[in-house]
CSV table of C-alpha atoms and ligand atoms in Angstrom, one decimal:
chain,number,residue,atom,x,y,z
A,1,UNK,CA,61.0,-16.7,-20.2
A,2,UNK,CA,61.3,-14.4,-17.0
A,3,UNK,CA,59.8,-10.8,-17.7
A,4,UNK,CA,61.4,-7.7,-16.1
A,5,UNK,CA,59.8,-7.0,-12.9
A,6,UNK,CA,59.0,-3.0,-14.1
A,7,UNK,CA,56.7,-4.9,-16.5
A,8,UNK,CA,54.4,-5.2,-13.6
A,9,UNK,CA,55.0,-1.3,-12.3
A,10,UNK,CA,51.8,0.3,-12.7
A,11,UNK,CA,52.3,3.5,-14.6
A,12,UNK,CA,52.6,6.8,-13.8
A,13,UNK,CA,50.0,8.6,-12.8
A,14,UNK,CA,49.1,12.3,-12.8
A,15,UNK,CA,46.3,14.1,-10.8
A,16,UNK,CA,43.4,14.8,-12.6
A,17,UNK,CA,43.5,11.9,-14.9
A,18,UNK,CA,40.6,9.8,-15.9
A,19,UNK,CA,41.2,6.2,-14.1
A,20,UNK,CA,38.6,3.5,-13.1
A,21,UNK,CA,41.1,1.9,-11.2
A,22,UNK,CA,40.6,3.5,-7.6
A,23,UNK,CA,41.1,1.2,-4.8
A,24,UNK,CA,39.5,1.4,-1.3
A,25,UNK,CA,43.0,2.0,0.7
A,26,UNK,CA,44.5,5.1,-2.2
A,27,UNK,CA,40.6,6.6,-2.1
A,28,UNK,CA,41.1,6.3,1.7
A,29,UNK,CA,44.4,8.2,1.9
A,30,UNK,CA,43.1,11.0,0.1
A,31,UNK,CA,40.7,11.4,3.4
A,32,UNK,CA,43.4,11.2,5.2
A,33,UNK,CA,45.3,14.2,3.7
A,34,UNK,CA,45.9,17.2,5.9
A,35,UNK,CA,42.9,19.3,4.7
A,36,UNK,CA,44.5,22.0,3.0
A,37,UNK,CA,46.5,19.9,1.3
A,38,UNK,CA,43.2,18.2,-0.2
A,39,UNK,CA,41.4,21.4,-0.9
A,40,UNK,CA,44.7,22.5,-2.8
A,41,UNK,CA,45.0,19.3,-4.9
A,42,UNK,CA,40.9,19.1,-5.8
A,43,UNK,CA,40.9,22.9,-6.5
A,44,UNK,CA,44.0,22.7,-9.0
A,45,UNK,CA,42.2,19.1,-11.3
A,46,UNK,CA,39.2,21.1,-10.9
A,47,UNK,CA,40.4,24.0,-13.4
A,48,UNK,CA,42.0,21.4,-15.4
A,49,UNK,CA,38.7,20.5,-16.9
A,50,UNK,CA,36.2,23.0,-15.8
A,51,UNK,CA,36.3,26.6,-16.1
A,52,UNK,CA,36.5,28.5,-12.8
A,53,UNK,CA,33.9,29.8,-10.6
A,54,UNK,CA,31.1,28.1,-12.8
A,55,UNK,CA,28.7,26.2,-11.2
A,56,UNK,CA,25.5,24.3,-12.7
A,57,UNK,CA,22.0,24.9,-11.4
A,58,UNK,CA,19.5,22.6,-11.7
A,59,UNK,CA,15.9,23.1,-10.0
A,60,UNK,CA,14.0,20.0,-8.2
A,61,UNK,CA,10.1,19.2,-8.0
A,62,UNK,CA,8.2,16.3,-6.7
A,63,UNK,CA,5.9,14.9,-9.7
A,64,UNK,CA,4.5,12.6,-6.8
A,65,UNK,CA,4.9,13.2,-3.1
A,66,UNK,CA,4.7,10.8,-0.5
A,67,UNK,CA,3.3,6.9,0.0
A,68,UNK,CA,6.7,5.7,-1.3
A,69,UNK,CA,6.8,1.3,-0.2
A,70,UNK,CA,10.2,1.7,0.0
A,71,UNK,CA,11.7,1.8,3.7
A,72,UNK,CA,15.0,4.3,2.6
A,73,UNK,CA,15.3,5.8,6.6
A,74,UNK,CA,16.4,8.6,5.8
A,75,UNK,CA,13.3,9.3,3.7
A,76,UNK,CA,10.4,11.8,5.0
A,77,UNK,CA,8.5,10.0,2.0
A,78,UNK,CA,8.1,6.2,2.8
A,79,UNK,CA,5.1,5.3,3.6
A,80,UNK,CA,6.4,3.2,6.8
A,81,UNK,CA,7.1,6.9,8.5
A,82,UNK,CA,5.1,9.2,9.9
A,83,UNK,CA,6.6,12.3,8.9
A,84,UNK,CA,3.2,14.1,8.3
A,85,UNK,CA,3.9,14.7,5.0
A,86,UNK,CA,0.3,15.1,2.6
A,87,UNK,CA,0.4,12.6,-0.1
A,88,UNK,CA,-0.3,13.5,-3.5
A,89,UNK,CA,-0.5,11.8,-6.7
A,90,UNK,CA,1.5,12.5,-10.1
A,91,UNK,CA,0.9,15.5,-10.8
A,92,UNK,CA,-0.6,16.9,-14.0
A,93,UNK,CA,1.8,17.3,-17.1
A,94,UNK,CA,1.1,21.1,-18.3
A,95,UNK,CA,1.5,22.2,-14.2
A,96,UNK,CA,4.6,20.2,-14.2
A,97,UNK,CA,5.6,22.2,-17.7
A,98,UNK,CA,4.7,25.8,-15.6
A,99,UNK,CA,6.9,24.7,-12.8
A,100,UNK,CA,9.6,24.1,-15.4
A,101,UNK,CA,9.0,27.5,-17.0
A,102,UNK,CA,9.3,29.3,-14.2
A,103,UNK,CA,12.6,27.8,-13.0
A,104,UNK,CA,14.0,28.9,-16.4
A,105,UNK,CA,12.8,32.2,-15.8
A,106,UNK,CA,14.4,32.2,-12.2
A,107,UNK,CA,17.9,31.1,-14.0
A,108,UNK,CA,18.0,27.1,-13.4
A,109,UNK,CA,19.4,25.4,-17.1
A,110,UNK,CA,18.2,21.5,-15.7
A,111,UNK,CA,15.1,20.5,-14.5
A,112,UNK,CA,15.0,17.2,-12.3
A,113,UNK,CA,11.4,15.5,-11.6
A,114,UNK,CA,11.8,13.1,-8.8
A,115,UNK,CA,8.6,10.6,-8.1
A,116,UNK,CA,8.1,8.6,-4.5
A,117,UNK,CA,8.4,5.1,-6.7
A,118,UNK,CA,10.1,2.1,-6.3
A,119,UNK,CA,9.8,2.0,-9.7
A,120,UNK,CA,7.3,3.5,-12.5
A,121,UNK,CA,4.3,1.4,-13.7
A,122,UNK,CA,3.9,1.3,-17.2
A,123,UNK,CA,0.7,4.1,-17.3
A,124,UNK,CA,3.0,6.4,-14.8
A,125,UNK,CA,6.1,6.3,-17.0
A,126,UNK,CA,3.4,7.6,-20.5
A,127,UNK,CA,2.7,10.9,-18.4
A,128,UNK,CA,6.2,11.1,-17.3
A,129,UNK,CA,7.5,11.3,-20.9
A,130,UNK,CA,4.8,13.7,-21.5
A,131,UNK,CA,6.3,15.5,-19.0
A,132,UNK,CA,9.8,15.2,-20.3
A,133,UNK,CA,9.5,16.4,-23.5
A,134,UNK,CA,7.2,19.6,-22.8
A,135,UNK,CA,10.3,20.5,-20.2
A,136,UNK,CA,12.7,19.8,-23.1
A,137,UNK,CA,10.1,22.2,-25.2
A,138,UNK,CA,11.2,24.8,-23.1
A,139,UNK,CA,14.8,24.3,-23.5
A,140,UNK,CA,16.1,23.1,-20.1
A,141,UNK,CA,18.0,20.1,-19.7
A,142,UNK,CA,16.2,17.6,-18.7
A,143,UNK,CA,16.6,14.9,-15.3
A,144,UNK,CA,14.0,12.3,-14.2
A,145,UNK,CA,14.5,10.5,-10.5
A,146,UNK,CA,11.7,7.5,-10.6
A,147,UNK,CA,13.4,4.9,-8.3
A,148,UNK,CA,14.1,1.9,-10.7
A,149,UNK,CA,14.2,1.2,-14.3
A,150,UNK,CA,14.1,-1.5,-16.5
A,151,UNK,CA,15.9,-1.5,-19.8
A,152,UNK,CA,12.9,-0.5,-21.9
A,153,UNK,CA,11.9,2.1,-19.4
A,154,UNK,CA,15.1,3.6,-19.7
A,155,UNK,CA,14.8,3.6,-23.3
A,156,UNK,CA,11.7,5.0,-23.8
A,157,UNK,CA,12.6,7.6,-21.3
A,158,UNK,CA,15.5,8.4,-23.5
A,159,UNK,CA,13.4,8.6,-26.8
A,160,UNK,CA,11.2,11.4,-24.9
A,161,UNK,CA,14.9,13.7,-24.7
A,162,UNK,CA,15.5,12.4,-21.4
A,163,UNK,CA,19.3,14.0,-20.7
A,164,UNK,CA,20.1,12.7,-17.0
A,165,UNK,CA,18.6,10.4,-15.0
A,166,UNK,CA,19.4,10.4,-10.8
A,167,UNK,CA,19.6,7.0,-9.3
A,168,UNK,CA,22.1,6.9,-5.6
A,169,UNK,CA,23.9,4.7,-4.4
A,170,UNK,CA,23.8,6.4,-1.4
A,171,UNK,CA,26.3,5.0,1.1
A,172,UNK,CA,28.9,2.0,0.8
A,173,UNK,CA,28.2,-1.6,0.3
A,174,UNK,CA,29.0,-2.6,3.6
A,175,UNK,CA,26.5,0.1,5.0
A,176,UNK,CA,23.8,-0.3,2.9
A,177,UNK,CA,22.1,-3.0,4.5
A,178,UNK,CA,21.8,-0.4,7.6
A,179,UNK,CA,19.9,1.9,5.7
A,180,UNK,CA,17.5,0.5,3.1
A,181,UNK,CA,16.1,-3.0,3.2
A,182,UNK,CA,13.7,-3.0,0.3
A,183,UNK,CA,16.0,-3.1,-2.2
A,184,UNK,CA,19.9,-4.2,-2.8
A,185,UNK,CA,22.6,-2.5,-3.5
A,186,UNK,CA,23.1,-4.6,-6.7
A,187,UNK,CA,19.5,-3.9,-8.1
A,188,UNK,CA,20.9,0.3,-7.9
A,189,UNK,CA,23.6,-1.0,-9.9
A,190,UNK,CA,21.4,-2.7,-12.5
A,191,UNK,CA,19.3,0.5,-12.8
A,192,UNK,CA,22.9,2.5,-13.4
A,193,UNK,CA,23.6,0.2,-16.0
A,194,UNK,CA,20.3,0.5,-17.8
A,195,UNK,CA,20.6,4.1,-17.8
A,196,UNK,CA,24.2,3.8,-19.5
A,197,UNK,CA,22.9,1.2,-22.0
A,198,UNK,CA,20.1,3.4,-23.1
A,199,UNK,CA,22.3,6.2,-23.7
A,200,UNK,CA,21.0,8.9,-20.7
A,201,UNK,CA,23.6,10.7,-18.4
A,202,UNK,CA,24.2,8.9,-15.2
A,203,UNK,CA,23.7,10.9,-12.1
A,204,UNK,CA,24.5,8.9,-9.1
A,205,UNK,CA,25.9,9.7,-5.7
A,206,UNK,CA,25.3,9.3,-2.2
A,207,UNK,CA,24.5,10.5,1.4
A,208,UNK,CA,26.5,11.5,4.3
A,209,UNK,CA,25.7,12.1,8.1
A,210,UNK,CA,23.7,8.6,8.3
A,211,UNK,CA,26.1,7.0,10.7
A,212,UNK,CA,28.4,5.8,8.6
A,213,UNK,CA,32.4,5.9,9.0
A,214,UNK,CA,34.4,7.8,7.1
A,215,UNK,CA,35.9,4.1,5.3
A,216,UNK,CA,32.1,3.8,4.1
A,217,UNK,CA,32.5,7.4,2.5
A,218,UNK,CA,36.0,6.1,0.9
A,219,UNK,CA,34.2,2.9,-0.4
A,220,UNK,CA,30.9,4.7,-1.7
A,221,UNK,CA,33.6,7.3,-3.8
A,222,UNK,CA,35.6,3.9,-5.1
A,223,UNK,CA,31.9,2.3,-6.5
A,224,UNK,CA,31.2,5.7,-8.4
A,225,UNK,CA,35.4,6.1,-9.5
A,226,UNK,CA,35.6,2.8,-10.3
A,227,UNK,CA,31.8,2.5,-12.7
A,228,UNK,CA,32.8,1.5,-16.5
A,229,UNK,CA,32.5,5.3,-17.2
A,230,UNK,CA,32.0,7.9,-14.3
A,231,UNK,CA,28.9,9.1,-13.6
A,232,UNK,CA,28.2,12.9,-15.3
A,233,UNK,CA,26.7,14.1,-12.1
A,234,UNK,CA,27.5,13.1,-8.8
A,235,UNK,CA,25.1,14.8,-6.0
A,236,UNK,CA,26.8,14.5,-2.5
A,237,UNK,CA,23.9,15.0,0.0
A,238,UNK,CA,24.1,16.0,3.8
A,239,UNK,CA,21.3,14.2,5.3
A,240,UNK,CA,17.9,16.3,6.0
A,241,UNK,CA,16.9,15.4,9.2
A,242,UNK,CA,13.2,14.7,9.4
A,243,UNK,CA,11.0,13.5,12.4
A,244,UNK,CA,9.7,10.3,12.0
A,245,UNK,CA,11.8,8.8,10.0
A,246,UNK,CA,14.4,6.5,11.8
A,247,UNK,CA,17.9,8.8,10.6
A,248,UNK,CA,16.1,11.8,12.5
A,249,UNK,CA,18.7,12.6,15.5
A,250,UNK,CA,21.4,10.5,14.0
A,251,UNK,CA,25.3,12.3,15.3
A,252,UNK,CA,25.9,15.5,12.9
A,253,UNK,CA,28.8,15.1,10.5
A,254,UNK,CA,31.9,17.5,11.2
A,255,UNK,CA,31.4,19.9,8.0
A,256,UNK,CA,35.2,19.5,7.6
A,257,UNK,CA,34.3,15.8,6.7
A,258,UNK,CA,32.0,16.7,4.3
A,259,UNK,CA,34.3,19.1,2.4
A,260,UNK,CA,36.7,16.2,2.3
A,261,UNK,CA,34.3,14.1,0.8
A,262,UNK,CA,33.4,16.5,-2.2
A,263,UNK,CA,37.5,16.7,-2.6
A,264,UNK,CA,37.6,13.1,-3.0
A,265,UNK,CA,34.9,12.9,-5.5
A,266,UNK,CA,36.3,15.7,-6.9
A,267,UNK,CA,39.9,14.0,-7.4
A,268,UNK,CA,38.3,10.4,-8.2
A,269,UNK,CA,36.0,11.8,-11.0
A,270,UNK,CA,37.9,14.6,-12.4
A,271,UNK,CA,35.8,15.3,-15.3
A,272,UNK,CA,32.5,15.1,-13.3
A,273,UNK,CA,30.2,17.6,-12.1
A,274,UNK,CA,30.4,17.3,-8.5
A,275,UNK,CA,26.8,18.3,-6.7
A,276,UNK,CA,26.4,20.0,-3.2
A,277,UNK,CA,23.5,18.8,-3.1
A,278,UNK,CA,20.6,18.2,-0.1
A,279,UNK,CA,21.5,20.1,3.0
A,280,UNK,CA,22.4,23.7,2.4
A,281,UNK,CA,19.9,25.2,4.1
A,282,UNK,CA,21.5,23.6,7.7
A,283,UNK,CA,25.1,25.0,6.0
A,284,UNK,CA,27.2,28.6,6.3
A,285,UNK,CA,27.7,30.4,3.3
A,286,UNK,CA,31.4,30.0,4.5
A,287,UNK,CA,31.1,25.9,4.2
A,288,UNK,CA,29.4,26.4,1.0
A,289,UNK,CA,31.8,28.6,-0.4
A,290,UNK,CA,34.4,25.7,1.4
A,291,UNK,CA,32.7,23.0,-0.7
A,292,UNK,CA,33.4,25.0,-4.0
A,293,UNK,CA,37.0,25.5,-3.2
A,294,UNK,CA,37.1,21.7,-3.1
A,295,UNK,CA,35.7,21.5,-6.6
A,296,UNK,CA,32.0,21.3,-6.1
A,297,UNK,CA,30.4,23.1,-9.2
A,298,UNK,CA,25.9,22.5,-9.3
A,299,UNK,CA,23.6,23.0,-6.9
A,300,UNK,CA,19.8,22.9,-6.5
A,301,UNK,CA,18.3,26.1,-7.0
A,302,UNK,CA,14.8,26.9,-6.0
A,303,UNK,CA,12.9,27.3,-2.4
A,304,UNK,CA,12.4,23.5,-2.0
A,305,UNK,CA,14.3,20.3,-2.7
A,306,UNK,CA,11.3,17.4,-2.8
A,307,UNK,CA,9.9,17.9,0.5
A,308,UNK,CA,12.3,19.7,2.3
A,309,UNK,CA,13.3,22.9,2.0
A,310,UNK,CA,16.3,25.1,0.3
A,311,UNK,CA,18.0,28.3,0.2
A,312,UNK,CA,16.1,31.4,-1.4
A,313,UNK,CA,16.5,31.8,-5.1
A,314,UNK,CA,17.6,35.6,-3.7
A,315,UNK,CA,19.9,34.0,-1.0
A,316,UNK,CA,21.8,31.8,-3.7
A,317,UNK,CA,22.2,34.8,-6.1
A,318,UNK,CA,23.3,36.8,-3.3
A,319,UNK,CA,26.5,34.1,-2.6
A,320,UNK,CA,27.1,33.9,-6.0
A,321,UNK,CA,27.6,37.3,-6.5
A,322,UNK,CA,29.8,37.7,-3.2
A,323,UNK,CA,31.8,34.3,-4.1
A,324,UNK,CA,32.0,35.6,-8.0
A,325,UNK,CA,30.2,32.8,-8.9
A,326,UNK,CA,28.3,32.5,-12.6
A,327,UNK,CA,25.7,30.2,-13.5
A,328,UNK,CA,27.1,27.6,-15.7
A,329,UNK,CA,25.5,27.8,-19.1
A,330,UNK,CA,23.0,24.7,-20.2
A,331,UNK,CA,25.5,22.3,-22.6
A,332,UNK,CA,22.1,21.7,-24.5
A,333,UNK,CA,24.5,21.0,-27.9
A,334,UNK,CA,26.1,18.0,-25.7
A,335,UNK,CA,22.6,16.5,-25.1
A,336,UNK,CA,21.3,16.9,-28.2
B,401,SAM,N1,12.2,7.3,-5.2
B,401,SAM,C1,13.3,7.4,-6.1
B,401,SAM,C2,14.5,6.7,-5.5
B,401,SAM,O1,14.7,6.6,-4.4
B,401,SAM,O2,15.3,6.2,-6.4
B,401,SAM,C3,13.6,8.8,-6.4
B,401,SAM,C4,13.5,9.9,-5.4
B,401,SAM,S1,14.6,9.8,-3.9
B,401,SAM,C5,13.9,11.0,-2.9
B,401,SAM,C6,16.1,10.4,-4.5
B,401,SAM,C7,17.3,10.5,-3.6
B,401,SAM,O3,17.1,11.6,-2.7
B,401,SAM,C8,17.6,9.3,-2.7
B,401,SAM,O4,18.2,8.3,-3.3
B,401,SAM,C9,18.5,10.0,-1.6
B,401,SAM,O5,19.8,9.9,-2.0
B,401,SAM,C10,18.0,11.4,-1.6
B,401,SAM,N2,17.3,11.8,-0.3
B,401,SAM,C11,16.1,11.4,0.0
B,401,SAM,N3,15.8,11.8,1.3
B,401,SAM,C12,16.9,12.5,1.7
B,401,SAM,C13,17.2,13.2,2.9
B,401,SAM,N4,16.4,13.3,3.9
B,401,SAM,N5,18.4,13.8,3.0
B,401,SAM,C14,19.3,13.8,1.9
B,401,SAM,N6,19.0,13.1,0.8
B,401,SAM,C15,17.9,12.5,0.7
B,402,DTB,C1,19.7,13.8,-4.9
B,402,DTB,O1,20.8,13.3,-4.9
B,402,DTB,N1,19.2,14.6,-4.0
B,402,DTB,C2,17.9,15.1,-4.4
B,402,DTB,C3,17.7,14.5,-5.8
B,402,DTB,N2,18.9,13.7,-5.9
B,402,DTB,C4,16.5,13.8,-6.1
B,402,DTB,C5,16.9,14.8,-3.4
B,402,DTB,C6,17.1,15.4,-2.0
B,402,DTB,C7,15.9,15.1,-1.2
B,402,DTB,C8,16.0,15.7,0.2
B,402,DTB,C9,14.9,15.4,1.0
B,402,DTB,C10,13.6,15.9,0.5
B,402,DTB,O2,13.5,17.1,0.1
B,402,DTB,O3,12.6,15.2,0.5
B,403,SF4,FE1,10.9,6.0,-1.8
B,403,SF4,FE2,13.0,7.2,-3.0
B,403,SF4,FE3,12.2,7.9,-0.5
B,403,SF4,FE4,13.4,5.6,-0.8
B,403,SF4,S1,14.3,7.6,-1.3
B,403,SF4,S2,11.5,6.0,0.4
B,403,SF4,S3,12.6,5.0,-2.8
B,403,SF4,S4,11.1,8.2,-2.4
């Protein structure tokens, strides 16, 4: 029996709808929109499903700095760099908890520890939970960024009130190869799926101004669009620019390409909180306020990212205030 050929039409689609379906070429002609255009489209799905001129704030601190075996070259914090960073171990739980407080008290609603690990030994991960649930105490979301997981890790991590845990892609398939070598692109991918499994928010994003072409950009956003379920939080880093590590002096990316990139994750993952993440400090207030506009809505909030650093908490205020701009409120009821 023949079947009518509109049985194969794929069906209509509107902007702002959920789909995990993205392929490389439509995610690559939404670069290729006129900018405006782009910024007008990613503005609009972004008040379909968030309220305007709300933007999360999470703050960031390094639980352990530096003497990371990983060879990430973008990384101030791999051991195979001299970057002159200090090494120190994991830090103590109850500092960790005053670090937390305080970010509370300067406004943040998430708290993300991140740890130099390939992955956490099994004595690490104990303190780290420790950690997690006197954060939680306090009533902050909580986000743990400790390089690979296994299933159980990810599940114990989850028992201790884990809420998000932050585990890049950071740049296409094709391109990864370029920038880390001491781990694949598929064992991120297991790591994402472990996190899923164990029931903790995905956050999961990338890098840009590493060298890569704007198709790698396209392809990195089709990974994320096209995940089972989209990740919660997708942080969209400009590259820090360190000495000693091999990225330092790699070609500036046009800030127009970087607002087009936060569109595009902005229109592939509707629902999403898109992060401008690493790299504000090198930006205007004019290309933050850009990135917004195209449906950006969290930040990192606080002085320092890991090791590099960040605007002023008083700086950030000040553009959120000038931008009419309110801190998005915790969704601690969603976590619980
Ligand atoms: N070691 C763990 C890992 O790599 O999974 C967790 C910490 S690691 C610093 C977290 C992420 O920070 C990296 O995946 C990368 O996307 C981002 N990052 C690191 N150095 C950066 C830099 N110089 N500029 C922008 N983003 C950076
Ligand atoms: C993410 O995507 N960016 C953050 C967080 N996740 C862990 C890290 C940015 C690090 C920038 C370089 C540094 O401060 O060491
Ligand atoms: Fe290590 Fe993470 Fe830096 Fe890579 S990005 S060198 S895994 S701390």
């Amino acid at each position: 029996m023949s079947v009518a050929p509109e049985a194969f039409q794929p069906r209509a689609r509107h902007p702002g709808e959920v789909r995990h379906d993205w392929s490389i070429p439509e995610v690559q002609s939404l670069f290729a929109l006129p900018l405006m255009d782009l910024l007008l489209q990613a503005q609009q799905v972004h008040r379909q499903h968030f309220v305007p001129n709300q933007v999360q704030v999470s703050t960031l601190l390094s639980i352990k700095t530096g003497a990371c075996p990983e060879d990430c070259t973008y990384c101030p914090q791999s051991v195979r760099y001299d970057t002159g960073l200090a090494r120190e171990e994991l830090m103590q739980v109850e500092d960790v908890a005053r670090r937390a407080a305080a970010a509370r008290d300067a406004g943040a609603t998430r708290f993300c520890m991140g740890a130099a690990w390939r992955s956490p030994k099994t004595k690490d991960l104990r303190i780290v939970v420790e950690m997690v649930k006197s954060v939680k105490e306090l009533g902050l979301e909580t986000c743990a960024t400790l390089g690979m997981l296994t299933p159980a890790q990810a599940a114990e991590l989850k028992d201790a009130g884990l809420d998000y845990y932050n585990h890049n892609i950071d740049t296409s398939p094709e391109f990864y190869g370029e920038v880390i070598t001491t781990r694949t692109f598929a064992d991120r991918l297991n790591t994402l799926a472990a996190v899923r499994e164990a029931g903790i928010h995905v956050c999961c994003g990338g890098i840009l101004g590493m060298g890569e072409q704007e198709g790698d950009r396209a392809a990195m956003l089709q990974v994320l669009a096209t995940l089972p379920q989209h990740p919660e939080s997708v942080p969209i880093n400009q590259l820090v620019q360190v000495a000693g590590t091999p990225l330092h002096g790699a070609a500036a990316l046009d800030p127009f390409d970087f607002v087009r990139a936060i569109a595009v994750a902005r229109l592939t993952m509707p629902k999403s909180h898109v992060r401008l993440s690493a790299g504000r400090e090198q930006m205007s207030d004019e290309l933050q306020a850009l990135c917004f506009m195209a449906g950006a809505n969290s930040i990192f909030y606080g002085e320092k990212l890991l090791t590099t650093g960040n605007p002023d908490t008083a700086q950030d205020q000040a553009l959120f205030a000038r931008l009419g701009i309110e801190p998005e409120p915790a969704a601690v009821a969603a976590h619980a």
